[in-house]
Coordinates of C-alpha atoms and ligand atoms in Angstrom, one line a residue:
X135 CA -51.1 -3.8 15.1
X136 CA -53.1 -0.6 14.5
X137 CA -52.6 1.9 17.3
X138 CA -55.0 1.2 20.1
X139 CA -56.9 4.5 20.7
X140 CA -57.6 5.3 24.3
X141 CA -60.8 7.1 25.3
X142 CA -62.5 6.3 22.0
X143 CA -65.4 8.6 21.2
X144 CA -66.0 8.2 17.5
X145 CA -64.0 10.8 15.6
X146 CA -64.6 10.0 12.0
X147 CA -60.9 9.9 11.2
X148 CA -60.4 7.3 13.9
X149 CA -59.0 9.8 16.3
X150 CA -60.2 9.6 19.8
X151 CA -62.5 12.1 21.6
X152 CA -60.2 15.2 21.3
X153 CA -57.5 13.3 23.0
X154 CA -55.7 12.0 19.9
X155 CA -54.1 9.8 22.4
X156 CA -53.3 7.0 20.0
X157 CA -51.1 4.5 21.6
X158 CA -49.4 1.2 20.8
X159 CA -49.1 -1.0 23.8
X160 CA -49.6 2.1 26.0
X161 CA -46.8 4.1 24.3
X162 CA -48.0 7.2 22.5
X163 CA -47.1 6.9 18.8
X164 CA -46.2 9.7 16.5
X165 CA -48.9 10.2 13.9
X166 CA -46.4 11.1 11.2
X167 CA -42.7 11.2 10.5
X168 CA -40.9 13.6 8.2
X169 CA -38.9 11.9 5.5
X170 CA -36.1 14.4 5.0
X171 CA -32.3 14.5 5.2
X172 CA -32.8 17.5 7.5
X173 CA -34.8 15.6 10.1
X174 CA -33.3 12.9 12.4
X175 CA -35.3 10.9 14.9
X176 CA -33.8 9.1 17.9
X177 CA -35.7 7.6 20.8
X178 CA -35.1 10.7 22.9
X179 CA -35.0 13.6 20.3
X180 CA -36.1 15.0 17.1
X181 CA -33.4 17.1 15.5
X182 CA -34.2 19.3 12.4
X183 CA -32.3 21.6 10.2
X184 CA -34.5 24.5 9.1
X185 CA -33.9 27.2 6.6
X186 CA -35.6 30.3 7.9
X187 CA -36.4 32.6 5.0
X188 CA -37.1 36.3 5.5
X189 CA -36.9 39.5 3.5
X190 CA -34.9 42.4 4.8
X191 CA -35.8 45.8 3.5
X192 CA -33.7 48.9 3.2
X193 CA -34.8 52.3 1.9
X194 CA -32.4 53.7 -0.7
X195 CA -31.5 57.4 -1.1
X196 CA -34.2 57.8 -3.7
X197 CA -36.7 56.7 -1.1
X198 CA -37.3 53.4 -2.8
X199 CA -37.2 50.2 -0.8
X200 CA -34.8 47.5 -1.7
X201 CA -36.0 44.0 -0.6
X202 CA -33.3 41.3 -0.1
X203 CA -34.2 37.7 0.6
X204 CA -32.3 36.3 3.6
X205 CA -31.7 32.8 4.8
X206 CA -30.7 31.6 8.3
X207 CA -30.1 28.0 9.0
X208 CA -31.4 26.9 12.4
X209 CA -31.0 23.6 14.1
X210 CA -33.9 22.7 16.4
X211 CA -33.9 19.9 19.0
X212 CA -37.1 18.5 20.6
X213 CA -37.0 16.3 23.6
X214 CA -39.5 13.5 22.9
X215 CA -40.1 12.3 26.4
X216 CA -43.2 14.2 27.7
X217 CA -42.8 13.4 31.4
X218 CA -45.3 13.9 34.2
X219 CA -46.6 17.5 34.3
X220 CA -48.3 19.5 37.0
X221 CA -50.5 22.6 36.5
X222 CA -50.8 24.9 39.5
X223 CA -53.3 27.7 39.3
X224 CA -53.3 30.9 41.4
X225 CA -57.0 31.5 41.9
X226 CA -57.8 27.8 41.7
X227 CA -61.1 28.3 43.6
X228 CA -62.4 30.8 41.0
X229 CA -64.8 30.3 38.1
X230 CA -61.9 29.5 35.6
X231 CA -60.0 27.4 38.1
X232 CA -62.9 25.2 39.1
X233 CA -64.2 24.9 35.5
X234 CA -60.9 23.9 34.0
X235 CA -60.4 21.4 36.8
X236 CA -63.8 19.8 36.4
X237 CA -63.4 19.8 32.6
X238 CA -60.1 17.9 32.7
X239 CA -61.6 15.3 35.2
X240 CA -64.6 14.9 32.9
X241 CA -62.4 14.3 29.9
X242 CA -60.0 12.0 31.7
X243 CA -62.9 9.8 32.8
X244 CA -64.7 10.1 29.4
X245 CA -67.9 11.4 31.2
X246 CA -71.2 12.1 29.6
X247 CA -74.1 13.8 31.4
X248 CA -77.7 14.9 30.8
X249 CA -78.7 18.4 30.0
X250 CA -82.0 20.1 28.9
X251 CA -80.8 19.7 25.3
X252 CA -80.0 16.0 25.8
X253 CA -76.7 14.2 26.6
X254 CA -73.4 16.0 26.4
X255 CA -69.9 14.4 26.4
X256 CA -66.7 15.8 27.7
X257 CA -64.6 17.5 25.0
X258 CA -61.8 20.0 24.6
X259 CA -63.6 22.4 22.2
X260 CA -62.1 25.9 22.3
X261 CA -58.6 24.5 22.7
X262 CA -56.4 25.2 19.7
X263 CA -54.1 22.4 20.7
X264 CA -56.8 19.8 21.4
X265 CA -59.7 21.0 19.2
X266 CA -58.1 22.2 16.0
X267 CA -56.0 20.8 13.1
X268 CA -53.2 21.9 10.9
X269 CA -52.5 21.1 7.3
X270 CA -49.6 18.6 7.1
X271 CA -49.5 18.6 3.3
X272 CA -51.2 17.1 0.3
X273 CA -51.5 13.5 -0.7
X274 CA -49.0 12.8 -3.4
X275 CA -51.3 10.9 -5.7
X276 CA -54.6 12.7 -5.3
X277 CA -53.5 16.2 -4.1
X278 CA -56.0 15.9 -1.3
X279 CA -55.3 18.1 1.7
X280 CA -54.1 16.1 4.7
X281 CA -54.9 17.7 8.1
X282 CA -53.7 16.4 11.4
X283 CA -54.7 17.3 15.0
X284 CA -52.6 20.3 16.2
X285 CA -51.7 18.2 19.3
X286 CA -49.9 15.7 17.1
X287 CA -47.4 18.0 15.4
X288 CA -45.0 17.6 18.3
X289 CA -44.9 15.2 21.3
X290 CA -47.0 17.3 23.7
X291 CA -48.4 16.5 27.1
X292 CA -52.0 15.5 27.1
X293 CA -54.3 17.5 29.3
X294 CA -55.9 14.3 30.7
X295 CA -52.5 13.6 32.3
X296 CA -52.1 17.0 34.0
X297 CA -51.9 16.9 37.8
X298 CA -53.7 19.9 39.1
X299 CA -53.2 22.0 42.2
X300 CA -53.0 25.6 43.2
X301 CA -53.7 28.4 45.6
X302 CA -56.6 30.6 46.6
X303 CA -57.3 33.2 49.2
X304 CA -60.7 31.5 49.6
X305 CA -60.6 28.3 51.7
X306 CA -63.5 26.6 49.9
X307 CA -62.6 23.1 48.5
X308 CA -63.0 22.8 44.7
X309 CA -66.5 21.2 44.9
X310 CA -67.8 24.0 47.1
X311 CA -66.1 26.6 44.8
X312 CA -67.5 24.9 41.7
X313 CA -71.0 25.4 43.2
X314 CA -70.2 29.0 44.0
X315 CA -69.0 29.5 40.4
X316 CA -72.3 28.3 39.0
X317 CA -70.8 27.5 35.6
X318 CA -71.4 23.8 35.1
X319 CA -74.5 21.7 34.8
X320 CA -75.6 20.1 38.1
X321 CA -75.6 16.6 36.4
X322 CA -71.9 17.1 35.5
X323 CA -71.0 18.6 38.9
X324 CA -72.5 15.6 40.7
X325 CA -70.2 13.3 38.7
X326 CA -67.0 15.1 39.7
X327 CA -68.0 16.5 43.1
X328 CA -66.4 13.7 45.1
X329 CA -63.0 14.1 43.4
X330 CA -63.1 17.9 43.6
X331 CA -64.1 17.9 47.3
X332 CA -60.7 16.4 48.0
X333 CA -59.0 19.3 46.3
X334 CA -58.2 22.2 48.7
X335 CA -56.4 25.4 47.6
X336 CA -53.2 26.3 49.3
X337 CA -53.2 29.6 51.3
X338 CA -52.0 32.5 49.3
X339 CA -50.5 36.0 49.7
X340 CA -53.3 38.7 49.9
X341 CA -52.5 42.4 49.7
X342 CA -55.9 44.0 49.8
X343 CA -54.9 47.2 48.0
X344 CA -54.3 45.3 44.7
X345 CA -57.8 43.9 44.2
X346 CA -61.3 45.3 44.8
X347 CA -62.4 45.7 48.4
X348 CA -65.5 43.6 47.6
X349 CA -63.2 40.6 47.5
X350 CA -62.3 40.8 51.2
X351 CA -65.2 38.6 52.3
X352 CA -63.7 35.5 50.6
X353 CA -60.2 36.1 51.9
X354 CA -60.1 33.4 54.7
X355 CA -57.1 31.4 53.4
X356 CA -54.3 33.9 53.4
X357 CA -50.6 33.9 54.4
X358 CA -49.6 36.1 57.2
X359 CA -48.5 39.6 56.1
X360 CA -50.3 42.0 53.9
X361 CA -47.4 43.1 51.7
X362 CA -44.6 41.5 49.7
X363 CA -41.9 39.6 51.6
X364 CA -39.3 36.9 50.9
X365 CA -41.2 34.6 53.3
X366 CA -44.1 34.7 50.7
X367 CA -41.7 34.0 47.9
X368 CA -40.1 31.1 49.7
X369 CA -43.4 29.7 50.8
X370 CA -44.7 29.6 47.2
X371 CA -41.4 28.0 46.1
X372 CA -41.8 25.4 48.7
X373 CA -45.4 24.8 47.7
X374 CA -44.2 24.1 44.1
X375 CA -41.4 21.8 45.3
X376 CA -43.8 19.9 47.6
X377 CA -46.4 19.5 44.9
X378 CA -43.8 18.3 42.5
X379 CA -42.4 15.8 45.0
X380 CA -45.8 14.6 46.3
X381 CA -46.9 13.8 42.7
X382 CA -43.6 12.6 41.3
X383 CA -43.7 15.4 38.7
X384 CA -41.0 16.2 36.2
X385 CA -42.3 19.7 35.7
X386 CA -44.8 22.3 37.0
X387 CA -46.4 25.1 35.0
X388 CA -48.0 27.9 37.1
X389 CA -50.8 30.2 35.8
X390 CA -52.4 33.3 37.4
X391 CA -56.1 33.0 37.0
X392 CA -56.7 35.0 40.2
X393 CA -58.4 38.4 40.3
X394 CA -57.4 41.2 38.2
X395 CA -55.1 43.5 40.2
X396 CA -54.6 47.3 39.8
X397 CA -51.5 48.3 37.9
X398 CA -48.3 48.6 40.0
X399 CA -46.4 51.9 39.6
X400 CA -43.1 51.4 37.9
X401 CA -40.6 53.0 40.3
X402 CA -36.9 53.4 39.7
X403 CA -35.0 51.6 42.4
X404 CA -38.0 49.4 43.3
X405 CA -39.1 47.3 40.3
X406 CA -37.1 48.6 37.4
X407 CA -34.3 45.9 37.6
X408 CA -34.0 42.3 38.8
X409 CA -31.8 43.3 41.8
X410 CA -34.1 46.2 42.8
X411 CA -37.1 44.0 42.6
X412 CA -35.6 41.4 44.9
X413 CA -34.6 44.2 47.3
X414 CA -38.1 45.6 47.1
X415 CA -39.6 42.2 48.1
X416 CA -37.1 41.8 50.9
X417 CA -38.0 45.2 52.2
X418 CA -41.7 44.7 51.8
X419 CA -42.3 47.5 49.4
X420 CA -46.1 48.1 49.0
X421 CA -45.9 48.4 45.2
X422 CA -45.0 44.8 44.8
X423 CA -48.2 42.9 44.0
X424 CA -49.1 39.3 44.8
X425 CA -48.9 38.4 41.2
X426 CA -45.4 39.7 40.9
X427 CA -44.5 37.8 44.1
X428 CA -45.7 34.7 42.4
X429 CA -43.7 35.6 39.3
X430 CA -40.5 36.0 41.3
X431 CA -41.1 32.7 43.1
X432 CA -41.7 30.8 39.9
X433 CA -38.7 32.3 38.1
X434 CA -36.5 31.4 41.1
X435 CA -38.0 27.9 41.1
X436 CA -37.7 27.6 37.3
X437 CA -41.4 26.9 36.9
X438 CA -42.9 28.6 33.8
X439 CA -45.3 31.3 35.0
X440 CA -48.2 32.7 32.8
X441 CA -50.4 35.7 33.7
X442 CA -54.0 35.2 32.6
X443 CA -55.1 38.6 33.9
X444 CA -54.4 42.1 32.6
X445 CA -52.3 43.7 35.3
X446 CA -48.7 44.5 34.8
X447 CA -47.3 41.6 36.8
X448 CA -44.2 41.5 34.7
X449 CA -42.7 44.8 35.8
X450 CA -39.3 45.4 34.1
X451 CA -37.5 43.9 37.1
X452 CA -39.5 40.7 36.7
X453 CA -38.6 40.4 33.0
X454 CA -34.9 41.0 33.8
X455 CA -35.0 38.4 36.5
X456 CA -36.6 35.8 34.2
X457 CA -33.9 36.5 31.5
X458 CA -31.2 36.3 34.2
X459 CA -32.4 32.8 35.3
X460 CA -33.5 31.6 31.8
X461 CA -37.0 31.0 33.2
X462 CA -40.1 31.2 31.0
X463 CA -42.8 33.8 31.6
X464 CA -45.9 34.7 29.5
X465 CA -49.0 36.8 29.5
X466 CA -51.2 38.9 29.7
X467 CA -54.9 38.4 30.1
X468 CA -56.7 35.4 28.5
X469 CA -58.3 36.3 25.2
X470 CA -61.6 34.4 25.5
X471 CA -64.5 36.0 23.7
X472 CA -65.1 39.7 22.9
X473 CA -61.5 40.6 22.2
X474 CA -60.8 37.4 20.3
X475 CA -63.6 38.2 17.9
X476 CA -62.3 41.8 17.7
X477 CA -58.8 40.7 16.8
X478 CA -60.1 38.6 14.0
X479 CA -62.7 41.0 12.7
X480 CA -60.5 44.1 12.7
X481 CA -57.8 42.1 10.9
X482 CA -60.3 41.1 8.2
X483 CA -61.7 44.6 7.8
X484 CA -58.4 46.5 7.6
X485 CA -56.9 43.9 5.3
X486 CA -59.9 44.2 3.1
X487 CA -59.1 47.9 2.8
X488 CA -62.2 48.9 4.8
X489 CA -61.4 51.9 7.0
X490 CA -62.6 51.1 10.5
X491 CA -63.3 54.5 12.2
X492 CA -65.0 53.5 15.5
X493 CA -65.2 50.4 17.8
X494 CA -67.6 50.5 20.7
X495 CA -67.2 47.5 23.0
X496 CA -69.6 47.1 25.8
X497 CA -70.2 44.1 28.0
X498 CA -71.9 43.1 31.2
X499 CA -71.4 40.1 33.3
X500 CA -72.4 38.9 36.7
X501 CA -69.5 36.6 38.0
X502 CA -67.0 37.4 40.7
X503 CA -64.6 38.6 38.0
X504 CA -67.2 41.2 37.0
X505 CA -67.7 42.2 40.7
X506 CA -63.9 42.7 41.1
X507 CA -63.9 44.7 37.8
X508 CA -66.7 47.0 39.1
X509 CA -63.9 48.7 41.0
X510 CA -62.3 51.4 38.9
X511 CA -58.6 50.5 39.4
X512 CA -59.2 46.9 38.5
X513 CA -61.4 47.9 35.5
X514 CA -58.6 50.2 34.3
X515 CA -56.2 47.2 34.0
X516 CA -58.8 45.4 31.8
X517 CA -59.6 48.5 29.8
X518 CA -55.9 48.8 28.8
X519 CA -55.6 45.1 27.7
X520 CA -58.9 45.3 25.8
X521 CA -58.1 48.6 24.1
X522 CA -54.6 48.0 22.7
X523 CA -55.5 44.9 20.7
X524 CA -56.0 46.7 17.3
X525 CA -52.8 48.8 17.3
X526 CA -50.6 46.6 15.2
X527 CA -53.3 46.1 12.5
X528 CA -54.0 49.8 12.3
X529 CA -50.3 50.7 12.1
X530 CA -49.7 48.2 9.3
X531 CA -52.0 50.0 6.9
X532 CA -50.7 53.5 6.0
X533 CA -53.2 53.7 3.1
X534 CA -56.2 53.9 5.4
X535 CA -54.5 55.6 8.4
X536 CA -52.1 58.5 8.7
X537 CA -49.3 58.1 11.2
X538 CA -50.8 58.2 14.7
X539 CA -54.4 58.0 13.3
X540 CA -56.6 55.4 15.1
X541 CA -60.2 54.4 15.1
X542 CA -62.2 55.7 18.1
X543 CA -62.2 52.8 20.6
X544 CA -64.2 52.6 23.8
X545 CA -64.5 49.7 26.3
X546 CA -67.2 49.5 28.9
X547 CA -67.7 46.7 31.4
X548 CA -70.7 46.6 33.8
X549 CA -71.4 44.2 36.6
X550 CA -74.9 42.7 36.4
X551 CA -75.2 39.8 38.8
X552 CA -78.2 38.3 37.1
X553 CA -76.3 37.0 34.1
X554 CA -73.6 35.3 36.1
X555 CA -70.7 33.9 34.1
X556 CA -72.7 34.3 30.8
X557 CA -71.2 37.7 29.7
X558 CA -73.1 39.7 27.2
X559 CA -70.8 41.5 24.7
X560 CA -72.3 44.1 22.5
X561 CA -70.0 45.6 19.9
X562 CA -70.4 48.1 17.1
X563 CA -67.8 48.4 14.3
X564 CA -68.3 51.5 12.2
X565 CA -66.3 51.9 9.0
X566 CA -65.8 54.1 5.9
X567 CA -66.2 52.3 2.6
X568 CA -66.1 53.1 -1.1
X569 CA -67.0 56.7 -2.2
X570 CA -68.2 58.0 1.2
X571 CA -70.3 55.0 2.1
X572 CA -70.3 53.4 5.6
X573 CA -70.6 49.9 6.9
X574 CA -71.9 49.3 10.4
X575 CA -71.4 45.8 12.0
X576 CA -73.3 45.2 15.2
X577 CA -72.5 42.1 17.3
X578 CA -74.3 40.6 20.2
X579 CA -72.0 37.9 21.6
X580 CA -73.0 35.8 24.6
X581 CA -69.7 34.5 26.1
X582 CA -69.9 31.8 28.8
X583 CA -66.6 33.3 30.0
X584 CA -65.2 30.4 32.0
X585 CA -66.1 27.8 29.4
X586 CA -64.2 29.9 26.9
X587 CA -61.3 30.7 29.1
X588 CA -60.7 27.2 30.4
X589 CA -59.5 25.7 27.1
X590 CA -57.0 28.6 26.9
X591 CA -55.6 27.8 30.3
X592 CA -55.0 24.3 28.9
X593 CA -53.4 25.5 25.7
X594 CA -51.1 27.8 27.7
X595 CA -49.9 25.0 29.8
X596 CA -49.4 22.6 26.9
X597 CA -47.5 25.0 24.8
X598 CA -45.4 26.5 27.6
X599 CA -44.5 22.9 28.7
X600 CA -43.6 22.1 25.1
X601 CA -41.3 25.1 24.9
X602 CA -39.3 23.7 27.8
X603 CA -38.4 20.8 25.6
X604 CA -37.4 22.8 22.5
X605 CA -33.9 24.2 22.0
X606 CA -32.1 25.8 19.0
X607 CA -28.8 27.0 17.5
X608 CA -28.0 28.9 14.4
X609 CA -25.7 27.5 11.8
X610 CA -25.5 30.3 9.2
X611 CA -27.1 33.7 8.4
X612 CA -28.2 36.3 10.8
X613 CA -27.5 35.3 14.4
X614 CA -25.2 32.6 13.2
X615 CA -22.5 30.8 15.1
X616 CA -24.6 30.0 18.1
X617 CA -22.4 27.1 19.1
X618 CA -24.6 25.3 21.7
X619 CA -28.3 24.6 21.8
X620 CA -30.3 27.0 23.9
X621 CA -33.9 27.7 24.8
X622 CA -36.2 30.3 23.3
X623 CA -36.2 33.8 24.9
X624 CA -37.6 33.8 28.5
X625 CA -40.7 35.8 27.3
X626 CA -42.8 33.3 25.5
X627 CA -44.5 35.5 22.9
X628 CA -45.4 32.3 21.1
X629 CA -48.4 32.2 23.6
X630 CA -49.9 35.4 22.1
X631 CA -52.9 33.7 20.4
X632 CA -54.4 32.9 23.8
X633 CA -53.7 36.4 25.3
X634 CA -55.2 39.9 24.9
X635 CA -52.0 41.8 25.7
X636 CA -49.2 39.6 24.5
X637 CA -45.9 40.0 26.4
X638 CA -42.9 40.1 24.0
X639 CA -39.2 40.2 24.6
X640 CA -38.1 43.8 25.3
X641 CA -37.8 45.9 22.1
X642 CA -39.7 43.4 19.9
X643 CA -43.1 44.2 18.2
X644 CA -46.4 43.1 19.6
X645 CA -48.6 41.2 17.2
X646 CA -52.3 41.1 18.0
X647 CA -53.8 40.0 14.6
X648 CA -55.3 36.6 15.4
X649 CA -54.4 34.9 12.1
X650 CA -50.7 36.0 12.4
X651 CA -50.6 34.7 16.0
X652 CA -51.9 31.3 15.0
X653 CA -49.6 31.2 12.0
X654 CA -46.5 31.9 14.2
X655 CA -47.4 29.2 16.6
X656 CA -48.2 26.7 13.9
X657 CA -45.1 27.4 11.8
X658 CA -42.7 27.4 14.7
X659 CA -43.9 23.9 15.7
X660 CA -43.7 22.8 12.0
X661 CA -40.1 24.1 11.9
X662 CA -39.2 21.9 14.8
X663 CA -39.9 18.9 12.6
X664 CA -38.2 20.5 9.6
X665 CA -41.4 21.5 7.8
X666 CA -41.7 24.8 5.9
X667 CA -44.6 27.1 6.7
X668 CA -47.9 26.3 5.0
X669 CA -48.1 29.1 2.4
X670 CA -51.6 28.2 1.1
X671 CA -50.2 29.1 -2.4
X672 CA -51.2 25.6 -3.7
X673 CA -49.2 26.2 -6.9
X674 CA -49.7 22.5 -7.6
X675 CA -53.3 23.4 -8.3
X676 CA -52.6 26.5 -10.3
X677 CA -49.6 25.8 -12.5
X678 CA -50.4 23.1 -15.0
Ligands
NAD72 N1 -63.1 34.0 32.1 C1 -62.7 34.8 31.2 O1 -63.3 34.9 30.2 C2 -61.5 35.6 31.4 C3 -60.9 36.2 30.3 C4 -59.7 36.9 30.4 C5 -59.2 37.1 31.7 N2 -59.8 36.6 32.8 C6 -59.2 36.8 34.1 O2 -59.0 35.6 34.7 C7 -59.1 35.9 36.1 C8 -60.0 34.8 36.8 O3 -61.3 34.9 36.2 P1 -62.4 34.2 37.0 O4 -63.7 34.4 36.2 O5 -62.0 32.8 37.3 O6 -62.5 35.0 38.3 P2 -62.9 34.6 39.8 O7 -63.1 35.9 40.5 O8 -64.0 33.6 39.7 O9 -61.6 33.8 40.4 C9 -60.5 34.5 40.9 C10 -60.0 33.7 42.1 O10 -58.8 34.3 42.5 C11 -58.8 34.3 43.9 N3 -57.8 35.2 44.4 C12 -57.8 36.5 44.4 N4 -56.6 37.0 44.8 C13 -55.8 35.9 45.0 C14 -54.5 35.7 45.4 N5 -53.7 36.8 45.8 N6 -54.0 34.5 45.5 C15 -54.7 33.4 45.2 N7 -56.0 33.5 44.8 C16 -56.5 34.8 44.7 C17 -60.2 34.6 44.3 O11 -60.5 34.1 45.6 C18 -61.0 33.8 43.3 O12 -61.3 32.5 43.7 C19 -59.6 37.3 36.3 O13 -58.5 38.2 36.5 C20 -60.2 37.6 34.9 O14 -60.1 39.0 34.6 C21 -60.9 35.8 32.7
LIP73 O1 -61.6 38.1 26.5 P1 -62.7 39.0 26.4 O2 -64.1 38.4 26.3 O3 -62.5 40.1 25.5 O4 -62.7 39.8 27.9 C1 -63.4 39.4 28.9 C2 -64.2 40.7 29.3 O5 -65.1 40.9 28.2 C3 -64.9 40.5 30.6 O6 -65.6 41.7 30.9 C4 -64.0 40.2 31.7 O7 -64.6 40.0 32.9 C5 -63.2 38.9 31.4 O8 -62.2 38.7 32.4 C6 -62.5 39.0 30.0 O9 -61.4 39.8 30.1

């Protein structure tokens, strides 16, 4: 019997409305299987043997490079059972939190609503996992490219099945907060209002010095105490356990989508090591931020924690604590509009041999995020994450740029209440071209910020949860003799596509080029089912 598609909404290829939730008698079926001696399927696991091919380069005495192909044989193991997953948001009552919640409810119920441009239906556009495809291969007879939904490459949780909860320093229920956010159409809000009115954020730690003073008026749902303490850590841990138990969850993923905090000073003896950070929390050190308190709590509770804002939540002590406990962390700062465009455009220009010499990035917005960012210390956190996004692309091209040479780059953010959540981003890219010429690219990019960020929140949860069910060991080559399966490194740099300032394991390079980030994510997931990276060489169409 053909798989019965749930939530049908007319995708040409028979897939359902962004859910790709094909099922057979209620059980999600795999869209494809890999026919290879290197891939073994059981009811519970997919095991694959993967030859990882790299090129190591050494510079000889004569200054010439010697490139040596290398092979490492990895064994990957994927747990196929998805389980019941919870998503807990810090800042749940904010524009992002209310919007992503309403969006998941609308998709789960297959809602459609009237707008000035006519009826609209719930979708997951803007989500890489739910809205994009990847090339599986080419049809053996016709050579036709076969693309599959990204969501189907591995057994991933479906966002419709996420159980949502979270915290906010504002006591508004999610329906009231959705109205305050002023992001969604009234017709849609009316359809989800009842369900969202039942959702009430848990009280949260509030340390006024870390966010703008203009946020104080909404802080009526706070835990006692205005600086870090173990009581806050233990309360958050209990909140996670209670949420898990109340909803019979197998796993909870936590995300920070609360206000941007100022940077915390990195102080030796305070937040430089895991032990010192715990001591600093115990002693109530004023340099430990609410987001770092959440990170500590999630690490100790083994709930993956992702920071969607630009502040340095993951101080060195937090990273060390995560490594010590084998807990997953990721961040920083959702990459939703202006910066996402920048990381693609700069990659294209520099790889086209065009010498970018100046990037001017201005934007104004009128939501509460913008109001918080109107305070200099909070803006500085955002300025850092928005400015560093071109570094790797520039450093990779020593033809255009001398060592240490960079394009001029300025970031301006202004708070203009009138435009609400609909941020206006104005960018100018100025470049040197052939024989003294110049190219000027000017962009005007209206980003409905929460509608762009919400799908990223979903992707971050889906991918982080998937990573908790993937383990590896090395058979031969570099890093060989890993006897037992183990998880990926605690710092999930695989999440970088969704983030402006990707967190990476200490000492490893930061990749911001958008295409490379997507390639890494795609090819690691392909490797988990024994498939080589898609090289786009298509030699079968060139050598005959
Ligand atoms: N929407 C985007 O395009 C985008 C992109 C990148 C990053 N971000 C970041 O995501 C975050 C959320 O954005 P938003 O537009 O939803 O902002 P928002 O101001 O609407 O929501 C933030 C919420 O966090 C709450 N909050 C503040 N401190 C808290 C604490 N200690 N504990 C719990 N809740 C707390 C606030 O009450 C508010 O409801 C911001 O830091 C923003 O910079 C947003
Ligand atoms: O992701 P992106 O569009 O470059 O960046 C956005 C900024 O342009 C905006 O000013 C800020 O309020 C959002 O939080 C987000 O960080």
